[in-house]
């Protein structure tokens, strides 16, 4: 696969249909799903002079594409609203990080106060 093949494949895969899903209409409300798309790619080629039976040649390429839900557009009576997708795992991890930081801060405050009280007793 050379660079031209990779770019052609990327153009074929990275289309607007990957970002916006098929609209769903129910009871006069249209919902349009939206995804967050990210990716990257590259290609390479090489030709080196080597001794022996086989000349040093090579080429290659590839790409990766990922998608995650971003949210939906809700269209009702000519009013468009954005509803973001909520990743509950990120919320849980964020809460855990805040809790750990709060506990470490409380521990540092207690240690500082106990050290101050011990110093005053002397």
PDB file of C-alpha atoms in Angstrom:
ATOM      1  CA  UNK A   1       0.000   0.000   0.000  1.00  0.00           C
ATOM      2  CA  UNK A   2       1.578   3.280  -1.034  1.00  0.00           C
ATOM      3  CA  UNK A   3       0.759   6.848  -0.025  1.00  0.00           C
ATOM      4  CA  UNK A   4      -1.765   7.341  -2.817  1.00  0.00           C
ATOM      5  CA  UNK A   5      -3.641   4.170  -1.815  1.00  0.00           C
ATOM      6  CA  UNK A   6      -3.733   5.302   1.830  1.00  0.00           C
ATOM      7  CA  UNK A   7      -5.060   8.767   1.005  1.00  0.00           C
ATOM      8  CA  UNK A   8      -7.737   7.275  -1.243  1.00  0.00           C
ATOM      9  CA  UNK A   9      -8.816   4.884   1.498  1.00  0.00           C
ATOM     10  CA  UNK A  10      -8.901   7.684   4.089  1.00  0.00           C
ATOM     11  CA  UNK A  11     -11.079   9.813   1.790  1.00  0.00           C
ATOM     12  CA  UNK A  12     -13.400   6.853   1.360  1.00  0.00           C
ATOM     13  CA  UNK A  13     -13.684   6.118   5.100  1.00  0.00           C
ATOM     14  CA  UNK A  14     -13.615   9.654   6.589  1.00  0.00           C
ATOM     15  CA  UNK A  15     -16.914  10.962   5.248  1.00  0.00           C
ATOM     16  CA  UNK A  16     -19.540  13.210   6.781  1.00  0.00           C
ATOM     17  CA  UNK A  17     -21.736  10.127   7.291  1.00  0.00           C
ATOM     18  CA  UNK A  18     -19.238   9.008   9.943  1.00  0.00           C
ATOM     19  CA  UNK A  19     -19.874  12.184  11.955  1.00  0.00           C
ATOM     20  CA  UNK A  20     -23.623  12.606  11.487  1.00  0.00           C
ATOM     21  CA  UNK A  21     -25.792   9.507  11.709  1.00  0.00           C
ATOM     22  CA  UNK A  22     -29.105   8.847  10.034  1.00  0.00           C
ATOM     23  CA  UNK A  23     -31.818  11.183  11.372  1.00  0.00           C
ATOM     24  CA  UNK A  24     -34.583   9.489  13.355  1.00  0.00           C
ATOM     25  CA  UNK A  25     -38.069  11.032  13.224  1.00  0.00           C
ATOM     26  CA  UNK A  26     -40.734  10.183  15.835  1.00  0.00           C
ATOM     27  CA  UNK A  27     -43.871  12.196  16.649  1.00  0.00           C
ATOM     28  CA  UNK A  28     -42.609  15.347  14.940  1.00  0.00           C
ATOM     29  CA  UNK A  29     -39.212  15.267  16.689  1.00  0.00           C
ATOM     30  CA  UNK A  30     -36.055  14.672  14.652  1.00  0.00           C
ATOM     31  CA  UNK A  31     -32.944  13.341  16.386  1.00  0.00           C
ATOM     32  CA  UNK A  32     -29.594  13.498  14.566  1.00  0.00           C
ATOM     33  CA  UNK A  33     -26.762  11.535  16.243  1.00  0.00           C
ATOM     34  CA  UNK A  34     -23.279  13.045  16.142  1.00  0.00           C
ATOM     35  CA  UNK A  35     -19.941  11.293  16.683  1.00  0.00           C
ATOM     36  CA  UNK A  36     -16.482  12.606  17.512  1.00  0.00           C
ATOM     37  CA  UNK A  37     -14.035  11.298  14.918  1.00  0.00           C
ATOM     38  CA  UNK A  38     -10.273  11.136  15.247  1.00  0.00           C
ATOM     39  CA  UNK A  39      -7.535   9.386  13.394  1.00  0.00           C
ATOM     40  CA  UNK A  40      -4.187   9.517  11.808  1.00  0.00           C
ATOM     41  CA  UNK A  41      -2.124   7.864   9.175  1.00  0.00           C
ATOM     42  CA  UNK A  42       1.112   7.760   7.388  1.00  0.00           C
ATOM     43  CA  UNK A  43       3.074   6.140   4.659  1.00  0.00           C
ATOM     44  CA  UNK A  44       6.651   5.512   3.853  1.00  0.00           C
ATOM     45  CA  UNK A  45       8.911   4.375   1.104  1.00  0.00           C
ATOM     46  CA  UNK A  46      12.491   3.377   0.996  1.00  0.00           C
ATOM     47  CA  UNK A  47      15.114   2.273  -1.419  1.00  0.00           C
ATOM     48  CA  UNK A  48      18.574   1.479  -0.264  1.00  0.00           C
ATOM     49  CA  UNK A  49      21.543  -0.065  -1.951  1.00  0.00           C
ATOM     50  CA  UNK A  50      22.347  -3.413  -0.385  1.00  0.00           C
ATOM     51  CA  UNK A  51      24.831  -6.054  -1.282  1.00  0.00           C
ATOM     52  CA  UNK A  52      23.557  -9.530  -1.996  1.00  0.00           C
ATOM     53  CA  UNK A  53      20.715 -11.175  -3.828  1.00  0.00           C
ATOM     54  CA  UNK A  54      17.854  -8.822  -2.871  1.00  0.00           C
ATOM     55  CA  UNK A  55      17.919  -5.056  -3.364  1.00  0.00           C
ATOM     56  CA  UNK A  56      16.793  -2.914  -0.444  1.00  0.00           C
ATOM     57  CA  UNK A  57      13.338  -1.681  -1.344  1.00  0.00           C
ATOM     58  CA  UNK A  58      10.214  -1.060   0.628  1.00  0.00           C
ATOM     59  CA  UNK A  59       7.076   0.930   1.029  1.00  0.00           C
ATOM     60  CA  UNK A  60       4.098   0.866   3.321  1.00  0.00           C
ATOM     61  CA  UNK A  61       1.318   2.812   4.838  1.00  0.00           C
ATOM     62  CA  UNK A  62      -1.651   2.697   7.104  1.00  0.00           C
ATOM     63  CA  UNK A  63      -4.125   4.676   9.091  1.00  0.00           C
ATOM     64  CA  UNK A  64      -6.368   4.402  12.097  1.00  0.00           C
ATOM     65  CA  UNK A  65      -9.796   5.869  12.666  1.00  0.00           C
ATOM     66  CA  UNK A  66     -11.770   6.036  15.893  1.00  0.00           C
ATOM     67  CA  UNK A  67     -15.218   7.322  16.801  1.00  0.00           C
ATOM     68  CA  UNK A  68     -17.020   8.087  20.046  1.00  0.00           C
ATOM     69  CA  UNK A  69     -20.527   9.426  20.641  1.00  0.00           C
ATOM     70  CA  UNK A  70     -20.596  13.204  21.054  1.00  0.00           C
ATOM     71  CA  UNK A  71     -24.337  13.776  21.408  1.00  0.00           C
ATOM     72  CA  UNK A  72     -27.445  14.459  19.386  1.00  0.00           C
ATOM     73  CA  UNK A  73     -29.191  17.397  17.763  1.00  0.00           C
ATOM     74  CA  UNK A  74     -32.891  17.433  18.650  1.00  0.00           C
ATOM     75  CA  UNK A  75     -35.097  19.317  16.159  1.00  0.00           C
ATOM     76  CA  UNK A  76     -38.654  20.096  17.245  1.00  0.00           C
ATOM     77  CA  UNK A  77     -40.927  22.808  15.850  1.00  0.00           C
ATOM     78  CA  UNK A  78     -38.019  24.641  14.153  1.00  0.00           C
ATOM     79  CA  UNK A  79     -36.143  24.679  17.486  1.00  0.00           C
ATOM     80  CA  UNK A  80     -32.733  22.945  17.490  1.00  0.00           C
ATOM     81  CA  UNK A  81     -31.112  21.846  20.744  1.00  0.00           C
ATOM     82  CA  UNK A  82     -27.806  20.129  21.404  1.00  0.00           C
ATOM     83  CA  UNK A  83     -27.812  17.233  23.894  1.00  0.00           C
ATOM     84  CA  UNK A  84     -24.271  16.066  24.688  1.00  0.00           C
ATOM     85  CA  UNK A  85     -23.558  12.396  25.287  1.00  0.00           C
ATOM     86  CA  UNK A  86     -22.638  11.703  28.892  1.00  0.00           C
ATOM     87  CA  UNK A  87     -19.846   9.226  29.612  1.00  0.00           C
ATOM     88  CA  UNK A  88     -20.664   7.975  33.099  1.00  0.00           C
ATOM     89  CA  UNK A  89     -17.228   6.351  33.426  1.00  0.00           C
ATOM     90  CA  UNK A  90     -15.486   9.722  33.083  1.00  0.00           C
ATOM     91  CA  UNK A  91     -17.793  11.188  35.727  1.00  0.00           C
ATOM     92  CA  UNK A  92     -17.019   8.330  38.143  1.00  0.00           C
ATOM     93  CA  UNK A  93     -13.258   8.596  37.608  1.00  0.00           C
ATOM     94  CA  UNK A  94     -13.418  12.381  38.023  1.00  0.00           C
ATOM     95  CA  UNK A  95     -15.295  11.972  41.308  1.00  0.00           C
ATOM     96  CA  UNK A  96     -12.732   9.472  42.547  1.00  0.00           C
ATOM     97  CA  UNK A  97      -9.861  11.830  41.722  1.00  0.00           C
ATOM     98  CA  UNK A  98     -11.563  14.683  43.582  1.00  0.00           C
ATOM     99  CA  UNK A  99     -12.164  12.413  46.595  1.00  0.00           C
ATOM    100  CA  UNK A 100      -8.516  11.291  46.720  1.00  0.00           C
ATOM    101  CA  UNK A 101      -7.249  14.870  46.475  1.00  0.00           C
ATOM    102  CA  UNK A 102      -9.653  15.952  49.241  1.00  0.00           C
ATOM    103  CA  UNK A 103      -8.492  13.112  51.509  1.00  0.00           C
ATOM    104  CA  UNK A 104      -4.820  13.877  50.913  1.00  0.00           C
ATOM    105  CA  UNK A 105      -5.426  17.568  51.604  1.00  0.00           C
ATOM    106  CA  UNK A 106      -7.318  16.767  54.823  1.00  0.00           C
ATOM    107  CA  UNK A 107      -4.501  14.457  55.935  1.00  0.00           C
ATOM    108  CA  UNK A 108      -1.902  17.165  55.287  1.00  0.00           C
ATOM    109  CA  UNK A 109      -3.929  19.692  57.300  1.00  0.00           C
ATOM    110  CA  UNK A 110      -4.354  17.274  60.231  1.00  0.00           C
ATOM    111  CA  UNK A 111      -0.641  16.470  60.253  1.00  0.00           C
ATOM    112  CA  UNK A 112       0.303  20.144  60.128  1.00  0.00           C
ATOM    113  CA  UNK A 113      -2.029  20.984  63.016  1.00  0.00           C
ATOM    114  CA  UNK A 114      -0.818  18.061  65.136  1.00  0.00           C
ATOM    115  CA  UNK A 115       2.801  19.085  64.510  1.00  0.00           C
ATOM    116  CA  UNK A 116       1.989  22.672  65.523  1.00  0.00           C
ATOM    117  CA  UNK A 117       0.206  21.509  68.703  1.00  0.00           C
ATOM    118  CA  UNK A 118       3.131  19.202  69.630  1.00  0.00           C
ATOM    119  CA  UNK A 119       5.593  22.045  69.116  1.00  0.00           C
ATOM    120  CA  UNK A 120       3.569  24.396  71.396  1.00  0.00           C
ATOM    121  CA  UNK A 121       3.475  21.787  74.192  1.00  0.00           C
ATOM    122  CA  UNK A 122       7.257  21.740  74.526  1.00  0.00           C
TER     123      UNK A 122
END
